[in-house]
Amino acid sequence: MRFPLKSRISCAGIAAVILCAAASHASAETDWSGFYGGLALGGAYSAAKPDTDVLYTGYFTDNGTASDRSQLTPILNETIEGFDVTGSALFGYDHQDRNMIYGVEGDLTFMPFSESESHGRTTYDTSPANSFTSQTTVESDFTFSIRPKIGYATGGWQVYFAAGPSISRFKTTHKFTDTFGTGTNHTFTDTKTAFGVSGSIGAGYLIGNGWSLRGDYVLTYFPSIVDGDRDIGQGGPASDLSYDGDFQSHNVRFALIKRF
């Protein structure tokens, strides 16, 4: 049900733009030029995709018939996903030349993403007398983006596309325990300022006195939200686990905007 939700969000945003464009058939009659600011409310499907690797440096093993890496890799790399209500503050500037609109927009979006994937006590394939547990949590509160944009105005409508850089901050926590030997109780925590890209497609309608209503779909992608290695505490000083991962968000919003 989760991935179809992402598809519905994407299709809804694109469909909104197509319908608005189809309804626009007159020449440009209004001026969209100038500074503006606004607030948006939306809903986002987001997913963190860990890329955690098991390293054979003394603790994890491959006995020829079973492998810790083969067993742990799909567990450690399960997608961590969720749906959140989002709020955005928007500010920008548009310049209109006939029907064409050129501009830039700043976007500060608050999204309380905090999701986990857990596996309860599971027996090691390489050591049936021992077992392990695993839990990975990813958290993020905001995204800030600056997106140059290009649009087309006709009548009271504007349709546009924008793309540019984004920045956010992510906290990743991985807890791993097992009963091998004296037992392992390992916690890895990494907080990282991550850089990514975002793109949006949307449509707005002027309702008078400088006010407009707008709907858009925003895709944001961060290629690296965690980066680190960790020795889980046994088997020597070398790292036993290597952490990496990316994050993407699909956000559909509706905004009220004031032009100055």
mmCIF file with all atom_site columns, N, CA, C and O in Angstrom, residues 202-224:
data_model
loop_
_atom_site.group_PDB
_atom_site.id
_atom_site.type_symbol
_atom_site.label_atom_id
_atom_site.label_alt_id
_atom_site.label_comp_id
_atom_site.label_asym_id
_atom_site.label_entity_id
_atom_site.label_seq_id
_atom_site.pdbx_PDB_ins_code
_atom_site.Cartn_x
_atom_site.Cartn_y
_atom_site.Cartn_z
_atom_site.occupancy
_atom_site.B_iso_or_equiv
_atom_site.pdbx_formal_charge
_atom_site.auth_seq_id
_atom_site.auth_comp_id
_atom_site.auth_asym_id
_atom_site.auth_atom_id
_atom_site.pdbx_PDB_model_num
ATOM 1  N N  . GLY A 1 202 ? 3.838  23.003 -10.609 1.00 0.00 ? 202 GLY A N  1
ATOM 2  C CA . GLY A 1 202 ? 2.629  23.488 -9.960  1.00 0.00 ? 202 GLY A CA 1
ATOM 3  C C  . GLY A 1 202 ? 1.854  24.463 -10.813 1.00 0.00 ? 202 GLY A C  1
ATOM 4  O O  . GLY A 1 202 ? 2.245  24.817 -11.933 1.00 0.00 ? 202 GLY A O  1
ATOM 5  N N  . ALA A 1 203 ? 0.731  24.925 -10.266 1.00 0.00 ? 203 ALA A N  1
ATOM 6  C CA . ALA A 1 203 ? -0.139 25.876 -10.944 1.00 0.00 ? 203 ALA A CA 1
ATOM 7  C C  . ALA A 1 203 ? -0.770 26.787 -9.909  1.00 0.00 ? 203 ALA A C  1
ATOM 8  O O  . ALA A 1 203 ? -1.113 26.354 -8.804  1.00 0.00 ? 203 ALA A O  1
ATOM 9  N N  . GLY A 1 204 ? -0.895 28.086 -10.270 1.00 0.00 ? 204 GLY A N  1
ATOM 10 C CA . GLY A 1 204 ? -1.502 29.053 -9.385  1.00 0.00 ? 204 GLY A CA 1
ATOM 11 C C  . GLY A 1 204 ? -2.573 29.854 -10.095 1.00 0.00 ? 204 GLY A C  1
ATOM 12 O O  . GLY A 1 204 ? -2.580 29.975 -11.329 1.00 0.00 ? 204 GLY A O  1
ATOM 13 N N  . TYR A 1 205 ? -3.493 30.442 -9.293  1.00 0.00 ? 205 TYR A N  1
ATOM 14 C CA . TYR A 1 205 ? -4.579 31.246 -9.849  1.00 0.00 ? 205 TYR A CA 1
ATOM 15 C C  . TYR A 1 205 ? -4.743 32.511 -9.012  1.00 0.00 ? 205 TYR A C  1
ATOM 16 O O  . TYR A 1 205 ? -4.855 32.438 -7.780  1.00 0.00 ? 205 TYR A O  1
ATOM 17 N N  . LEU A 1 206 ? -4.740 33.674 -9.678  1.00 0.00 ? 206 LEU A N  1
ATOM 18 C CA . LEU A 1 206 ? -4.930 34.940 -8.980  1.00 0.00 ? 206 LEU A CA 1
ATOM 19 C C  . LEU A 1 206 ? -6.389 35.120 -8.581  1.00 0.00 ? 206 LEU A C  1
ATOM 20 O O  . LEU A 1 206 ? -7.282 34.991 -9.420  1.00 0.00 ? 206 LEU A O  1
ATOM 21 N N  . ILE A 1 207 ? -6.607 35.432 -7.291  1.00 0.00 ? 207 ILE A N  1
ATOM 22 C CA . ILE A 1 207 ? -7.978 35.600 -6.820  1.00 0.00 ? 207 ILE A CA 1
ATOM 23 C C  . ILE A 1 207 ? -8.290 37.058 -6.486  1.00 0.00 ? 207 ILE A C  1
ATOM 24 O O  . ILE A 1 207 ? -9.392 37.366 -6.042  1.00 0.00 ? 207 ILE A O  1
ATOM 25 N N  . GLY A 1 208 ? -7.322 37.971 -6.688  1.00 0.00 ? 208 GLY A N  1
ATOM 26 C CA . GLY A 1 208 ? -7.575 39.388 -6.496  1.00 0.00 ? 208 GLY A CA 1
ATOM 27 C C  . GLY A 1 208 ? -6.791 40.010 -5.372  1.00 0.00 ? 208 GLY A C  1
ATOM 28 O O  . GLY A 1 208 ? -6.421 39.331 -4.399  1.00 0.00 ? 208 GLY A O  1
ATOM 29 N N  . ASN A 1 209 ? -6.497 41.332 -5.514  1.00 0.00 ? 209 ASN A N  1
ATOM 30 C CA . ASN A 1 209 ? -5.782 42.107 -4.508  1.00 0.00 ? 209 ASN A CA 1
ATOM 31 C C  . ASN A 1 209 ? -4.407 41.527 -4.175  1.00 0.00 ? 209 ASN A C  1
ATOM 32 O O  . ASN A 1 209 ? -3.947 41.595 -3.030  1.00 0.00 ? 209 ASN A O  1
ATOM 33 N N  . GLY A 1 210 ? -3.758 40.928 -5.173  1.00 0.00 ? 210 GLY A N  1
ATOM 34 C CA . GLY A 1 210 ? -2.432 40.365 -4.968  1.00 0.00 ? 210 GLY A CA 1
ATOM 35 C C  . GLY A 1 210 ? -2.408 38.976 -4.363  1.00 0.00 ? 210 GLY A C  1
ATOM 36 O O  . GLY A 1 210 ? -1.340 38.397 -4.189  1.00 0.00 ? 210 GLY A O  1
ATOM 37 N N  . TRP A 1 211 ? -3.561 38.422 -4.075  1.00 0.00 ? 211 TRP A N  1
ATOM 38 C CA . TRP A 1 211 ? -3.643 37.081 -3.482  1.00 0.00 ? 211 TRP A CA 1
ATOM 39 C C  . TRP A 1 211 ? -3.792 36.027 -4.578  1.00 0.00 ? 211 TRP A C  1
ATOM 40 O O  . TRP A 1 211 ? -4.448 36.254 -5.591  1.00 0.00 ? 211 TRP A O  1
ATOM 41 N N  . SER A 1 212 ? -3.191 34.861 -4.343  1.00 0.00 ? 212 SER A N  1
ATOM 42 C CA . SER A 1 212 ? -3.333 33.746 -5.280  1.00 0.00 ? 212 SER A CA 1
ATOM 43 C C  . SER A 1 212 ? -3.373 32.427 -4.516  1.00 0.00 ? 212 SER A C  1
ATOM 44 O O  . SER A 1 212 ? -2.843 32.317 -3.407  1.00 0.00 ? 212 SER A O  1
ATOM 45 N N  . LEU A 1 213 ? -3.991 31.441 -5.137  1.00 0.00 ? 213 LEU A N  1
ATOM 46 C CA . LEU A 1 213 ? -4.009 30.068 -4.629  1.00 0.00 ? 213 LEU A CA 1
ATOM 47 C C  . LEU A 1 213 ? -3.116 29.221 -5.522  1.00 0.00 ? 213 LEU A C  1
ATOM 48 O O  . LEU A 1 213 ? -3.082 29.419 -6.738  1.00 0.00 ? 213 LEU A O  1
ATOM 49 N N  . ARG A 1 214 ? -2.405 28.274 -4.916  1.00 0.00 ? 214 ARG A N  1
ATOM 50 C CA . ARG A 1 214 ? -1.478 27.459 -5.697  1.00 0.00 ? 214 ARG A CA 1
ATOM 51 C C  . ARG A 1 214 ? -1.452 26.023 -5.199  1.00 0.00 ? 214 ARG A C  1
ATOM 52 O O  . ARG A 1 214 ? -1.551 25.765 -3.992  1.00 0.00 ? 214 ARG A O  1
ATOM 53 N N  . GLY A 1 215 ? -1.297 25.094 -6.115  1.00 0.00 ? 215 GLY A N  1
ATOM 54 C CA . GLY A 1 215 ? -1.068 23.698 -5.779  1.00 0.00 ? 215 GLY A CA 1
ATOM 55 C C  . GLY A 1 215 ? 0.202  23.235 -6.460  1.00 0.00 ? 215 GLY A C  1
ATOM 56 O O  . GLY A 1 215 ? 0.484  23.643 -7.596  1.00 0.00 ? 215 GLY A O  1
ATOM 57 N N  . ASP A 1 216 ? 1.016  22.410 -5.781  1.00 0.00 ? 216 ASP A N  1
ATOM 58 C CA . ASP A 1 216 ? 2.232  21.913 -6.422  1.00 0.00 ? 216 ASP A CA 1
ATOM 59 C C  . ASP A 1 216 ? 2.623  20.544 -5.884  1.00 0.00 ? 216 ASP A C  1
ATOM 60 O O  . ASP A 1 216 ? 2.106  20.067 -4.865  1.00 0.00 ? 216 ASP A O  1
ATOM 61 N N  . TYR A 1 217 ? 3.516  19.914 -6.631  1.00 0.00 ? 217 TYR A N  1
ATOM 62 C CA . TYR A 1 217 ? 4.115  18.634 -6.248  1.00 0.00 ? 217 TYR A CA 1
ATOM 63 C C  . TYR A 1 217 ? 5.623  18.850 -6.185  1.00 0.00 ? 217 TYR A C  1
ATOM 64 O O  . TYR A 1 217 ? 6.230  19.381 -7.125  1.00 0.00 ? 217 TYR A O  1
ATOM 65 N N  . VAL A 1 218 ? 6.248  18.461 -5.061  1.00 0.00 ? 218 VAL A N  1
ATOM 66 C CA . VAL A 1 218 ? 7.675  18.684 -4.850  1.00 0.00 ? 218 VAL A CA 1
ATOM 67 C C  . VAL A 1 218 ? 8.366  17.344 -4.601  1.00 0.00 ? 218 VAL A C  1
ATOM 68 O O  . VAL A 1 218 ? 7.982  16.591 -3.701  1.00 0.00 ? 218 VAL A O  1
ATOM 69 N N  . LEU A 1 219 ? 9.371  17.065 -5.404  1.00 0.00 ? 219 LEU A N  1
ATOM 70 C CA . LEU A 1 219 ? 10.222 15.891 -5.208  1.00 0.00 ? 219 LEU A CA 1
ATOM 71 C C  . LEU A 1 219 ? 11.568 16.365 -4.687  1.00 0.00 ? 219 LEU A C  1
ATOM 72 O O  . LEU A 1 219 ? 12.211 17.223 -5.294  1.00 0.00 ? 219 LEU A O  1
ATOM 73 N N  . THR A 1 220 ? 12.002 15.808 -3.546  1.00 0.00 ? 220 THR A N  1
ATOM 74 C CA . THR A 1 220 ? 13.283 16.170 -2.948  1.00 0.00 ? 220 THR A CA 1
ATOM 75 C C  . THR A 1 220 ? 14.114 14.906 -2.758  1.00 0.00 ? 220 THR A C  1
ATOM 76 O O  . THR A 1 220 ? 13.597 13.877 -2.312  1.00 0.00 ? 220 THR A O  1
ATOM 77 N N  . TYR A 1 221 ? 15.407 14.993 -3.100  1.00 0.00 ? 221 TYR A N  1
ATOM 78 C CA . TYR A 1 221 ? 16.271 13.818 -3.024  1.00 0.00 ? 221 TYR A CA 1
ATOM 79 C C  . TYR A 1 221 ? 17.611 14.194 -2.401  1.00 0.00 ? 221 TYR A C  1
ATOM 80 O O  . TYR A 1 221 ? 18.240 15.173 -2.808  1.00 0.00 ? 221 TYR A O  1
ATOM 81 N N  . PHE A 1 222 ? 18.023 13.414 -1.397  1.00 0.00 ? 222 PHE A N  1
ATOM 82 C CA . PHE A 1 222 ? 19.328 13.570 -0.758  1.00 0.00 ? 222 PHE A CA 1
ATOM 83 C C  . PHE A 1 222 ? 20.122 12.275 -0.978  1.00 0.00 ? 222 PHE A C  1
ATOM 84 O O  . PHE A 1 222 ? 19.725 11.220 -0.470  1.00 0.00 ? 222 PHE A O  1
ATOM 85 N N  . PRO A 1 223 ? 21.227 12.328 -1.718  1.00 0.00 ? 223 PRO A N  1
ATOM 86 C CA . PRO A 1 223 ? 21.948 11.090 -2.050  1.00 0.00 ? 223 PRO A CA 1
ATOM 87 C C  . PRO A 1 223 ? 22.734 10.484 -0.895  1.00 0.00 ? 223 PRO A C  1
ATOM 88 O O  . PRO A 1 223 ? 23.080 9.299  -0.946  1.00 0.00 ? 223 PRO A O  1
ATOM 89 N N  . SER A 1 224 ? 23.053 11.277 0.153   1.00 0.00 ? 224 SER A N  1
ATOM 90 C CA . SER A 1 224 ? 23.843 10.735 1.259   1.00 0.00 ? 224 SER A CA 1
ATOM 91 C C  . SER A 1 224 ? 23.421 11.399 2.567   1.00 0.00 ? 224 SER A C  1
ATOM 92 O O  . SER A 1 224 ? 23.700 12.579 2.798   1.00 0.00 ? 224 SER A O  1
#
